[in-house]
Short mmCIF file of C-alpha atoms in Angstrom, two decimals:
data_model
loop_
_atom_site.label_atom_id
_atom_site.label_comp_id
_atom_site.label_asym_id
_atom_site.label_seq_id
_atom_site.Cartn_x
_atom_site.Cartn_y
_atom_site.Cartn_z
CA MET A 30 25.92 -45.12 -10.27
CA THR A 31 25.48 -42.82 -7.22
CA ASP A 32 25.64 -39.16 -7.92
CA PHE A 33 27.48 -37.68 -4.97
CA PRO A 34 27.51 -33.88 -4.86
CA PRO A 35 30.99 -32.67 -5.71
CA PRO A 36 32.90 -31.24 -2.85
CA TYR A 37 32.01 -27.50 -2.40
CA ASP A 38 34.76 -24.97 -2.95
CA PRO A 39 34.38 -22.84 0.18
CA GLY A 40 36.27 -20.13 -1.88
CA ASP A 41 33.16 -19.72 -4.05
CA VAL A 42 30.60 -18.77 -1.52
CA ASP A 43 28.02 -17.64 -4.17
CA GLU A 44 28.30 -21.10 -5.87
CA TRP A 45 27.86 -22.90 -2.58
CA TYR A 46 24.89 -20.85 -1.88
CA ARG A 47 23.33 -21.59 -5.36
CA ARG A 48 23.83 -25.33 -4.99
CA ALA A 49 22.40 -25.41 -1.43
CA SER A 50 19.42 -23.49 -2.65
CA ALA A 51 18.99 -25.77 -5.63
CA SER A 52 18.68 -28.76 -3.38
CA ASP A 53 16.42 -26.89 -0.92
CA ARG A 54 12.86 -28.21 -1.23
CA SER A 55 11.34 -25.99 1.46
CA ARG A 56 8.43 -23.88 0.24
CA PRO A 57 6.18 -21.25 1.69
CA SER A 58 2.96 -22.84 2.89
CA ALA A 59 0.39 -23.64 0.37
CA ALA A 60 -2.06 -21.60 2.39
CA VAL A 61 0.00 -18.46 1.84
CA ARG A 62 0.16 -18.91 -1.82
CA GLN A 63 -3.58 -19.46 -1.90
CA VAL A 64 -4.42 -16.42 0.22
CA VAL A 65 -2.00 -14.23 -1.80
CA LEU A 66 -3.34 -15.24 -5.16
CA GLU A 67 -6.96 -14.87 -4.02
CA HIS A 68 -6.28 -11.52 -2.66
CA ALA A 69 -4.56 -10.26 -5.73
CA GLU A 70 -7.45 -11.59 -7.86
CA LYS A 71 -9.96 -9.57 -5.82
CA LEU A 72 -7.92 -6.47 -6.11
CA ALA A 73 -7.67 -6.89 -9.86
CA ALA A 74 -11.39 -7.43 -10.20
CA ALA A 75 -11.91 -4.16 -8.31
CA ARG A 76 -9.49 -2.43 -10.55
CA ALA A 77 -11.24 -3.81 -13.55
CA ARG A 78 -14.57 -2.57 -12.25
CA GLU A 79 -13.13 0.86 -11.79
CA ALA A 80 -11.62 0.83 -15.25
CA GLN A 81 -14.81 -0.44 -16.91
CA PRO A 82 -16.56 2.91 -17.40
CA ALA A 83 -13.44 4.35 -18.96
CA SER A 84 -13.27 1.58 -21.61
CA GLN A 85 -16.97 1.87 -22.46
CA SER A 86 -17.36 5.60 -22.96
CA GLY A 87 -13.99 6.72 -24.60
CA HIS A 88 -12.51 10.15 -23.85
CA ARG A 89 -13.56 12.57 -21.19
CA VAL A 90 -14.81 9.48 -19.24
CA GLY A 91 -13.29 10.87 -16.01
CA TRP A 92 -15.68 13.86 -16.19
CA ARG A 93 -18.60 11.57 -17.10
CA ALA A 94 -17.88 9.29 -14.16
CA TRP A 95 -18.25 12.24 -11.87
CA ARG A 96 -21.06 14.03 -13.66
CA GLY A 97 -23.87 12.07 -11.96
CA PRO A 98 -22.84 12.22 -8.29
CA ALA A 99 -21.24 15.75 -8.68
CA ALA A 100 -24.40 17.14 -10.30
CA VAL A 101 -26.57 15.69 -7.70
CA GLY A 102 -24.43 16.96 -4.82
CA THR A 103 -23.92 20.35 -6.28
CA VAL A 104 -27.46 20.96 -7.37
CA ALA A 105 -28.53 19.97 -3.82
CA ALA A 106 -26.10 22.47 -2.42
CA ALA A 107 -27.10 25.23 -4.57
CA ALA A 108 -30.80 24.54 -3.82
CA LEU A 109 -29.97 24.79 -0.28
CA ALA A 110 -28.44 28.18 -0.82
CA VAL A 111 -31.44 29.25 -2.54
CA VAL A 112 -33.70 28.15 0.23
CA MET A 113 -31.44 29.97 2.73
CA GLN A 114 -31.71 33.08 0.73
CA LEU A 115 -35.45 32.91 0.20
CA PRO A 116 -36.53 34.67 3.41
CA ARG A 117 -34.36 37.62 2.64
CA LEU A 118 -35.50 37.81 -0.93
CA LEU A 119 -39.09 37.93 0.28
CA GLN A 120 -38.19 40.60 3.01
CA PRO A 121 -35.79 42.83 1.20
CA HIS A 122 -35.70 45.46 4.17
CA VAL A 123 -33.88 43.29 6.63
CA THR A 124 -32.10 45.38 9.23
CA GLN A 125 -30.49 42.81 11.41
CA SER A 126 -27.20 41.42 10.37
CA VAL A 127 -26.64 37.73 10.79
CA GLU A 128 -22.89 38.43 11.17
CA PRO A 129 -21.82 38.69 14.91
CA VAL A 130 -19.78 41.68 13.86
CA SER A 131 -20.36 45.21 14.99
CA PRO A 132 -21.44 47.57 12.31
CA SER A 133 -18.65 49.53 10.70
CA ARG A 134 -18.81 53.20 10.77
CA SER A 135 -16.98 53.64 7.59
CA ASN A 136 -19.36 51.34 5.82
CA PRO A 137 -22.86 52.24 6.89
CA ALA A 138 -24.29 49.79 4.41
CA ALA A 139 -23.01 47.01 6.51
CA THR A 140 -25.70 47.66 9.16
CA SER A 141 -28.49 46.94 6.55
CA VAL A 142 -26.93 44.48 4.25
CA PRO A 143 -27.33 41.03 5.52
CA ALA A 144 -24.15 39.02 5.21
CA VAL A 145 -24.35 36.32 2.60
CA PRO A 146 -24.16 33.04 4.60
CA PRO A 147 -21.38 30.62 3.71
CA VAL A 148 -22.21 29.02 0.34
CA PRO A 149 -22.41 25.19 0.56
CA SER A 150 -19.32 23.59 -0.64
CA ALA A 151 -20.25 23.03 -4.07
CA ALA A 152 -20.67 26.68 -4.98
CA ALA A 153 -18.17 28.13 -2.52
CA PRO A 154 -15.24 28.73 -4.80
CA ALA A 155 -17.11 30.61 -7.56
CA PRO A 156 -15.23 33.88 -7.91
CA ASP A 157 -18.38 35.53 -9.48
CA VAL A 158 -20.17 34.92 -6.33
CA ALA A 159 -17.49 36.43 -4.17
CA ARG A 160 -17.51 39.47 -6.52
CA LEU A 161 -21.35 39.87 -6.18
CA GLN A 162 -21.01 39.65 -2.44
CA SER A 163 -18.46 42.23 -2.38
CA GLU A 164 -20.16 44.58 -4.72
CA ALA A 165 -23.48 44.17 -2.62
CA ARG A 166 -21.74 45.33 0.42
CA ALA A 167 -20.01 48.24 -1.28
CA LYS A 168 -23.01 49.63 -3.10
CA GLY A 169 -25.62 48.88 -0.49
CA GLY A 170 -29.39 49.41 -0.67
CA ALA A 171 -31.82 46.67 0.11
CA PRO A 172 -33.51 46.48 -3.47
CA ALA A 173 -30.11 46.26 -4.97
CA VAL A 174 -28.98 43.74 -2.50
CA ALA A 175 -32.12 41.70 -3.08
CA ALA A 176 -31.66 41.79 -6.82
CA ARG A 177 -28.01 40.96 -6.52
CA GLU A 178 -28.64 38.08 -4.16
CA SER A 179 -31.17 36.82 -6.60
CA GLU A 180 -28.54 36.91 -9.22
CA PHE A 181 -26.25 35.27 -6.69
CA ALA A 182 -28.65 32.42 -6.31
CA ARG A 183 -29.14 32.05 -9.95
CA GLN A 184 -25.38 31.91 -10.56
CA SER A 185 -25.00 29.46 -7.75
CA LEU A 186 -27.48 27.11 -9.43
CA ASP A 187 -25.72 27.64 -12.66
CA MET A 188 -22.40 26.94 -11.19
CA ALA A 189 -23.68 23.95 -9.46
CA THR A 190 -25.12 22.40 -12.75
CA ARG A 191 -21.89 23.02 -14.55
CA THR A 192 -20.25 19.80 -13.24
CA GLU A 193 -17.31 19.87 -15.65
CA ALA A 194 -15.87 22.94 -13.93
CA PRO A 195 -12.52 21.70 -12.63
CA ALA A 196 -13.13 23.35 -9.17
CA LEU A 197 -16.41 21.55 -8.70
CA VAL A 198 -14.97 18.30 -9.78
CA ALA A 199 -12.15 18.73 -7.35
CA GLN A 200 -14.49 19.58 -4.62
CA ALA A 201 -16.70 16.61 -5.50
CA SER A 202 -13.59 14.44 -5.22
CA HIS A 203 -12.75 15.95 -1.84
CA GLY A 204 -16.24 15.43 -0.66
CA SER A 205 -16.39 11.94 -1.76
CA GLY A 206 -13.36 11.12 0.48
CA ALA A 207 -15.32 12.56 3.32
CA ALA A 208 -18.45 10.59 2.16
CA LEU A 209 -16.45 7.39 2.09
CA ARG A 210 -15.21 7.88 5.60
CA HIS A 211 -18.59 8.76 6.82
CA ALA A 212 -20.21 5.69 5.23
CA ALA A 213 -17.49 3.56 6.79
CA GLU A 214 -18.02 5.13 10.17
CA ILE A 215 -21.76 4.38 10.16
CA GLY A 216 -21.13 1.05 8.47
CA ASP A 217 -23.20 1.84 5.44
CA VAL A 218 -22.00 -1.01 3.26
CA ALA A 219 -24.21 -0.14 0.31
CA ALA A 220 -23.06 3.52 0.27
CA LEU A 221 -19.51 2.27 0.42
CA GLU A 222 -20.08 -0.01 -2.58
CA VAL A 223 -21.30 2.88 -4.61
CA LEU A 224 -18.37 5.18 -3.59
CA LEU A 225 -15.81 2.55 -4.26
CA GLN A 226 -16.97 2.38 -7.79
CA LYS A 227 -15.72 5.93 -8.19
CA HIS A 228 -12.28 7.15 -8.34
CA VAL A 229 -12.20 7.82 -4.61
CA ASP A 230 -8.95 7.70 -2.76
CA ILE A 231 -9.66 4.83 -0.40
CA ASP A 232 -7.07 5.83 2.02
CA SER A 233 -8.00 9.50 2.18
CA ARG A 234 -7.71 10.94 5.60
CA ASP A 235 -9.59 13.24 7.82
CA SER A 236 -8.02 16.08 9.82
CA LEU A 237 -6.85 13.56 12.50
CA GLY A 238 -5.23 11.37 9.83
CA ARG A 239 -7.89 8.64 10.05
CA THR A 240 -8.87 6.69 6.92
CA ALA A 241 -12.15 4.97 6.24
CA LEU A 242 -10.73 1.72 7.41
CA MET A 243 -9.71 3.27 10.72
CA LEU A 244 -13.19 4.81 11.22
CA ALA A 245 -14.90 1.50 10.30
CA THR A 246 -12.62 -0.20 12.82
CA LEU A 247 -13.38 2.35 15.52
CA GLY A 248 -17.12 1.88 15.02
CA GLY A 249 -16.74 -1.92 15.00
CA ARG A 250 -18.24 -2.03 11.45
CA THR A 251 -17.05 -5.40 10.37
CA GLY A 252 -18.76 -5.49 7.05
CA ALA A 253 -17.40 -2.05 6.06
CA ALA A 254 -13.97 -2.89 7.23
CA ALA A 255 -13.90 -6.10 5.26
CA LEU A 256 -15.23 -4.35 2.09
CA LEU A 257 -12.61 -1.74 2.34
CA LEU A 258 -9.87 -4.33 2.79
CA THR A 259 -10.98 -6.33 -0.25
CA HIS A 260 -10.95 -3.09 -2.26
CA GLY A 261 -7.25 -2.49 -1.25
CA ALA A 262 -7.45 -0.17 1.64
CA ASP A 263 -4.08 0.01 3.41
CA PRO A 264 -4.44 -2.10 6.47
CA ASN A 265 -1.52 -0.33 8.06
CA ALA A 266 -2.46 3.25 7.41
CA ALA A 267 -2.01 4.74 10.91
CA ASP A 268 -3.61 7.79 12.10
CA GLY A 269 -1.87 11.14 13.11
CA ARG A 270 -0.75 9.51 16.40
CA GLY A 271 0.69 6.51 14.67
CA THR A 272 -2.10 4.10 15.83
CA THR A 273 -2.90 1.37 13.38
CA PRO A 274 -6.27 -0.09 12.57
CA LEU A 275 -5.19 -3.45 14.09
CA GLU A 276 -4.14 -1.73 17.29
CA ILE A 277 -7.63 -0.06 17.44
CA ALA A 278 -9.43 -3.23 16.71
CA ARG A 279 -7.60 -5.12 19.48
CA ALA A 280 -8.14 -2.33 21.95
CA SER A 281 -11.77 -2.01 21.10
CA GLY A 282 -12.41 -5.75 21.25
CA HIS A 283 -13.53 -6.43 17.62
CA PRO A 284 -12.07 -9.90 16.98
CA ASP A 285 -13.60 -10.22 13.52
CA ILE A 286 -11.92 -7.06 12.41
CA VAL A 287 -8.69 -8.06 14.02
CA ALA A 288 -8.87 -11.34 12.07
CA ALA A 289 -9.63 -9.55 8.80
CA LEU A 290 -6.85 -7.00 9.34
CA GLU A 291 -4.37 -9.66 10.03
CA ARG A 292 -5.44 -11.60 7.02
CA TYR A 293 -4.67 -8.57 4.90
CA GLY A 294 -1.22 -7.85 6.45
CA GLY A 295 -2.44 -5.48 9.31
CA ARG A 296 0.23 -4.94 11.90
CA MET B 3 12.48 -12.71 -15.94
CA THR B 4 13.66 -16.27 -15.76
CA ASP B 5 11.17 -18.46 -17.53
CA GLY B 6 11.18 -16.90 -20.96
CA GLY B 7 7.70 -15.53 -20.64
CA GLU B 8 6.52 -12.03 -20.46
CA SER B 9 8.78 -9.55 -18.57
CA ASP B 10 7.97 -8.76 -14.94
CA GLU B 11 7.26 -5.18 -16.01
CA ALA B 12 4.70 -6.33 -18.63
CA LEU B 13 2.99 -8.53 -16.14
CA ILE B 14 2.72 -5.99 -13.38
CA SER B 15 1.41 -3.49 -15.89
CA ARG B 16 -1.28 -5.92 -17.00
CA TYR B 17 -2.22 -6.63 -13.41
CA VAL B 18 -2.53 -2.91 -12.69
CA ARG B 19 -4.91 -2.62 -15.52
CA GLY B 20 -7.13 -5.24 -13.93
CA ASP B 21 -5.88 -8.47 -15.48
CA ALA B 22 -5.90 -10.79 -12.54
CA ALA B 23 -4.29 -13.67 -14.48
CA ALA B 24 -1.08 -11.59 -14.75
CA PHE B 25 -0.33 -11.81 -11.03
CA ALA B 26 0.14 -15.60 -10.68
CA PRO B 27 3.11 -16.05 -13.12
CA LEU B 28 4.69 -13.01 -11.43
CA TYR B 29 4.26 -14.70 -8.03
CA ARG B 30 5.41 -18.08 -9.17
CA ARG B 31 8.49 -16.57 -10.89
CA HIS B 32 9.69 -14.84 -7.75
CA GLU B 33 8.03 -16.90 -4.88
CA MET B 34 11.14 -18.98 -3.94
CA ARG B 35 13.54 -16.09 -4.13
CA ILE B 36 11.54 -13.94 -1.78
CA TRP B 37 10.81 -16.91 0.41
CA ARG B 38 14.49 -17.83 0.76
CA TYR B 39 15.34 -14.26 1.36
CA LEU B 40 12.87 -13.97 4.23
CA GLN B 41 13.30 -17.45 5.64
CA ARG B 42 17.10 -17.21 5.83
CA ASN B 43 16.95 -13.79 7.43
CA VAL B 44 14.47 -14.54 10.12
CA GLY B 45 15.25 -18.31 10.47
CA ASN B 46 11.65 -19.20 11.33
CA ARG B 47 9.34 -20.73 8.99
CA ALA B 48 6.11 -19.37 10.49
CA THR B 49 7.43 -15.71 10.54
CA ALA B 50 8.73 -16.20 7.04
CA ASP B 51 5.27 -17.27 5.98
CA GLU B 52 3.66 -14.19 7.61
CA LEU B 53 6.12 -11.82 5.97
CA MET B 54 5.76 -13.61 2.68
CA GLN B 55 2.03 -12.88 2.82
CA GLU B 56 2.59 -9.36 3.73
CA VAL B 57 5.09 -8.72 0.99
CA TRP B 58 2.86 -10.11 -1.74
CA PHE B 59 -0.23 -8.34 -0.37
CA ALA B 60 1.79 -5.11 -0.55
CA ILE B 61 2.84 -5.97 -4.15
CA ALA B 62 -0.77 -6.51 -5.19
CA ARG B 63 -2.06 -3.37 -3.28
CA ASP B 64 0.65 -1.11 -4.51
CA ALA B 65 1.19 -2.45 -8.00
CA ALA B 66 0.02 0.91 -9.51
CA ARG B 67 2.85 2.68 -7.57
CA TYR B 68 5.56 0.70 -9.39
CA ARG B 69 7.44 2.69 -11.93
CA PRO B 70 9.39 0.95 -14.49
CA THR B 71 12.35 3.30 -13.93
CA ALA B 72 13.61 0.55 -11.62
CA ARG B 73 13.67 -3.13 -12.29
CA PHE B 74 10.65 -4.94 -10.87
CA THR B 75 13.03 -7.25 -8.90
CA THR B 76 14.56 -4.14 -7.19
CA TRP B 77 11.12 -2.99 -6.28
CA LEU B 78 10.04 -6.35 -5.08
CA PHE B 79 13.14 -6.87 -2.90
CA ALA B 80 12.89 -3.34 -1.49
CA ILE B 81 9.37 -4.20 -0.25
CA ALA B 82 10.48 -7.42 1.20
CA HIS B 83 13.39 -5.81 2.83
CA ASN B 84 11.15 -3.12 4.34
CA ARG B 85 8.71 -5.68 5.66
CA LEU B 86 11.59 -7.64 7.21
CA ILE B 87 12.93 -4.54 8.89
CA ASP B 88 9.49 -3.64 10.24
CA ALA B 89 9.26 -7.23 11.69
CA LEU B 90 12.72 -7.03 13.21
CA ARG B 91 12.20 -3.73 14.83
CA GLY B 92 9.90 -5.18 17.28
CA ARG B 93 6.50 -5.13 15.84
CA ARG B 94 6.53 -8.79 16.51
CA ALA B 95 7.71 -9.68 19.92
CA HIS B 96 8.89 -13.06 18.87
CA VAL B 97 11.23 -11.92 16.31
CA SER B 98 13.95 -9.57 17.02
CA LEU B 99 17.50 -9.00 15.85
CA GLU B 100 18.71 -10.62 19.04
CA SER B 101 16.49 -13.65 18.76
CA ILE B 102 17.50 -14.50 15.15
CA GLY B 103 20.83 -15.87 16.26
CA HIS B 104 19.28 -18.27 18.75
CA GLU B 105 17.09 -20.31 16.40
CA ALA B 106 19.73 -22.69 15.28
CA PRO B 107 17.66 -25.84 14.97
CA LEU B 108 15.10 -23.92 12.91
CA VAL B 109 17.64 -22.42 10.62
CA ALA B 110 19.35 -25.71 10.13
CA ASP B 111 16.01 -27.42 9.36
CA GLN B 112 15.03 -24.69 6.87
CA PHE B 113 17.08 -26.59 4.26
CA THR B 114 14.94 -29.51 3.35
CA THR B 115 16.76 -31.47 0.85
CA ASP B 116 15.52 -33.52 -2.18
CA SER B 117 14.12 -36.79 -0.78
CA GLY B 118 14.72 -38.54 -4.07
CA ALA B 119 18.48 -38.39 -3.90
CA GLU B 120 20.60 -41.38 -2.78
CA PRO B 121 20.60 -41.62 1.00
CA LEU B 122 24.30 -40.89 1.43
CA ALA B 123 24.33 -38.13 -1.20
CA ALA B 124 21.22 -36.71 0.51
CA VAL B 125 22.97 -36.71 3.77
CA LEU B 126 25.98 -34.86 2.26
CA VAL B 127 23.74 -32.30 0.43
CA ARG B 128 21.79 -31.74 3.65
CA ASP B 129 24.98 -31.41 5.77
CA GLN B 130 26.41 -28.86 3.24
CA ALA B 131 23.07 -26.98 3.19
CA ALA B 132 23.07 -26.88 7.00
CA ALA B 133 26.52 -25.63 7.10
CA LEU B 134 25.62 -22.84 4.88
CA ALA B 135 22.54 -22.07 7.02
CA GLN B 136 24.57 -22.05 10.24
CA ALA B 137 27.27 -19.85 8.53
CA LEU B 138 24.55 -17.36 7.44
CA ARG B 139 23.23 -17.32 10.98
CA ARG B 140 26.45 -16.36 12.35
CA LEU B 141 26.77 -13.31 10.17
CA PRO B 142 25.74 -9.86 11.55
CA HIS B 143 22.35 -9.03 10.34
CA GLU B 144 23.38 -6.23 8.00
CA GLN B 145 25.87 -8.36 6.30
CA ARG B 146 23.46 -11.32 6.01
CA ASP B 147 20.74 -9.01 4.62
CA ALA B 148 23.02 -7.42 2.00
CA PHE B 149 24.29 -10.76 0.93
CA LEU B 150 20.91 -12.39 0.63
CA LEU B 151 19.57 -9.42 -1.26
CA GLN B 152 22.36 -9.70 -3.71
CA VAL B 153 22.29 -13.45 -4.19
CA GLU B 154 18.50 -13.90 -4.17
CA GLY B 155 17.57 -10.68 -5.98
CA ASP B 156 20.48 -10.75 -8.39
CA LEU B 157 21.08 -7.15 -7.39
CA THR B 158 24.02 -4.91 -8.03
CA VAL B 159 25.89 -3.28 -5.14
CA GLU B 160 24.11 0.03 -5.97
CA GLU B 161 20.68 -1.60 -5.91
CA VAL B 162 21.48 -3.27 -2.53
CA ALA B 163 22.77 0.06 -1.26
CA SER B 164 19.58 1.87 -2.35
CA ILE B 165 17.26 -0.79 -0.85
CA THR B 166 19.07 -0.78 2.50
CA GLY B 167 19.58 2.88 2.58
CA SER B 168 23.27 2.62 2.89
CA SER B 169 26.13 4.20 1.09
CA PHE B 170 27.77 2.37 -1.78
CA GLU B 171 30.94 1.98 0.11
CA THR B 172 29.29 0.71 3.22
CA THR B 173 27.31 -1.88 1.23
CA LYS B 174 30.38 -2.90 -0.62
CA SER B 175 32.14 -3.48 2.71
CA ARG B 176 29.33 -5.46 4.07
CA LEU B 177 29.19 -7.75 1.08
CA ARG B 178 32.94 -8.21 1.21
CA TYR B 179 32.89 -8.98 4.95
CA ALA B 180 29.91 -11.34 4.46
CA ARG B 181 31.60 -13.37 1.82
CA SER B 182 34.84 -13.48 3.65
CA ARG B 183 33.22 -14.56 6.86
CA LEU B 184 31.22 -17.18 4.92
CA ARG B 185 34.25 -18.48 3.27
CA GLU B 186 35.98 -18.81 6.63
CA LEU B 187 33.10 -20.68 8.22
CA LEU B 188 32.47 -22.98 5.26
CA GLY B 189 36.18 -23.56 5.10
CA GLU B 190 35.96 -25.11 8.55
CA TYR B 191 33.17 -27.37 7.39
CA ALA B 192 35.01 -28.40 4.14
#
C-alpha cells in the first residue's frame, strides 16, 4: 500500500516545517564535513600539546612552563644591564651625564651622577632598583654611586633569576607575544613552533593592532601563516584600521596565503 | 542533546581539554540543524556550505570561550547567526539581503526529497517542501531568521531575542508575523 503523506494542515506551520525537513535529504557537502573535522582535530591536538606539561608536573606547572624561557630572557637582560654599567663601575668619576637634561641647580649631584640607563625589560619593574636610583641621585658622590650601582647590578641579576616573581612572569608573557609576532614577521617557523608550545596569546596585537598572522601575511611568510592558522589563530583578526589578513594577502599578491586563509574561514 | 549520548556541554568541555574525538559527535548532532538554518536563510547551497565551514571553524577555535551559563545550542546558533549576518552585510558580493529573494529555483531545489518514496508520494512531498521553501523565501529576512532560529535551534523567544539583539516584544512580533504569513502562504498551496 502506498504511503501518501497526509495533507498538511497549514494552520500548524511548525508541523509543516518539521515534516518538510524530515523528508529533506539535502546535506552539506562531504568536503565541508571533512575539512571541519580535520581542522577540529588539529586544534585539539594543539590544545593537548599545550596541556601536556600541566598533566605531567602537577601543581605550579604554569610557573614551571615559564621558568626556562623566562630565566633565559631575564638573565640575558640583567647581564646586558651589568655590561652597560661596567664602564661606569671601572671609572667612578664620570662627569658627563648621559641624560640630555640640563643640570639642576637645586641638585648639584645631578651633574656628576650618571643617569642609570633604562633597565632592560626583565628588571625594569623592580621597585628596589628604582629606590636605589633615587637614593643615588639624592645622596650623590661618585664612590657611593659606584657602590650603589654595583648593588643595583647585583639586584638586577637577582631579580632576573627569580623567575617566579609575578611581575617578571607577566613581562615574559608580554614579551613572548612580541616574540611570536617577530617570529611570524620574519617567517621563523622553528621559533614559532617553540613559542606556540607556551601559553602565548596567539592573537596578541602590537600597537597597530596587528596579530602574528597579520604580520606573517604582510611579509608573505606562507609557512608561518599556515602554522599559525593550524594553531587556531583568528583568520579574521583585523588590524586597527579594520583590514583583515585576507585583504592584505590579496592586496599583496600572496595566493598561497589567500588560499590558506580562505580554508580557515578568512574573510 | 538528541541522541541519548553525552550532553553537548560535556562534549565541548572534553574537546577544549584536547579530546579531539569529542568534536565529531557534536558536529554530527547539530550538522543538519545548522545546515538547514543557513541554507534556508541564504537560499544558496554553495554559500551555505561556505558559511557552514566558517561556523564550525569558529566553534572549534572558540570552544574555550563557551561558558555553560547558556545552552550550547544557543551559543552555536548565535555564532551561526553572526556569520550569516556578516555574509549578508556585503562581505560577499554575491549574497545580499536583496539577492536572497531572487533565488527561487535554488530555494525550491534545496529540498531534496527521499528518493526511496513512491513516485506520486515523492512528488507530493517535494511539492509540499517546495511550497514551504517558497513561503519562507517570501518572508522578510528578520522574520525568516527568527522563525528558523526558533524551529531549528529549538530556542525560546528570549533566546532568539538575545541572539538577534532585538527586544523580547520585537522578537515575539516577528515570530507571530512569520507564522501568520507562512500560514497564509501555505493555505494558498493547500
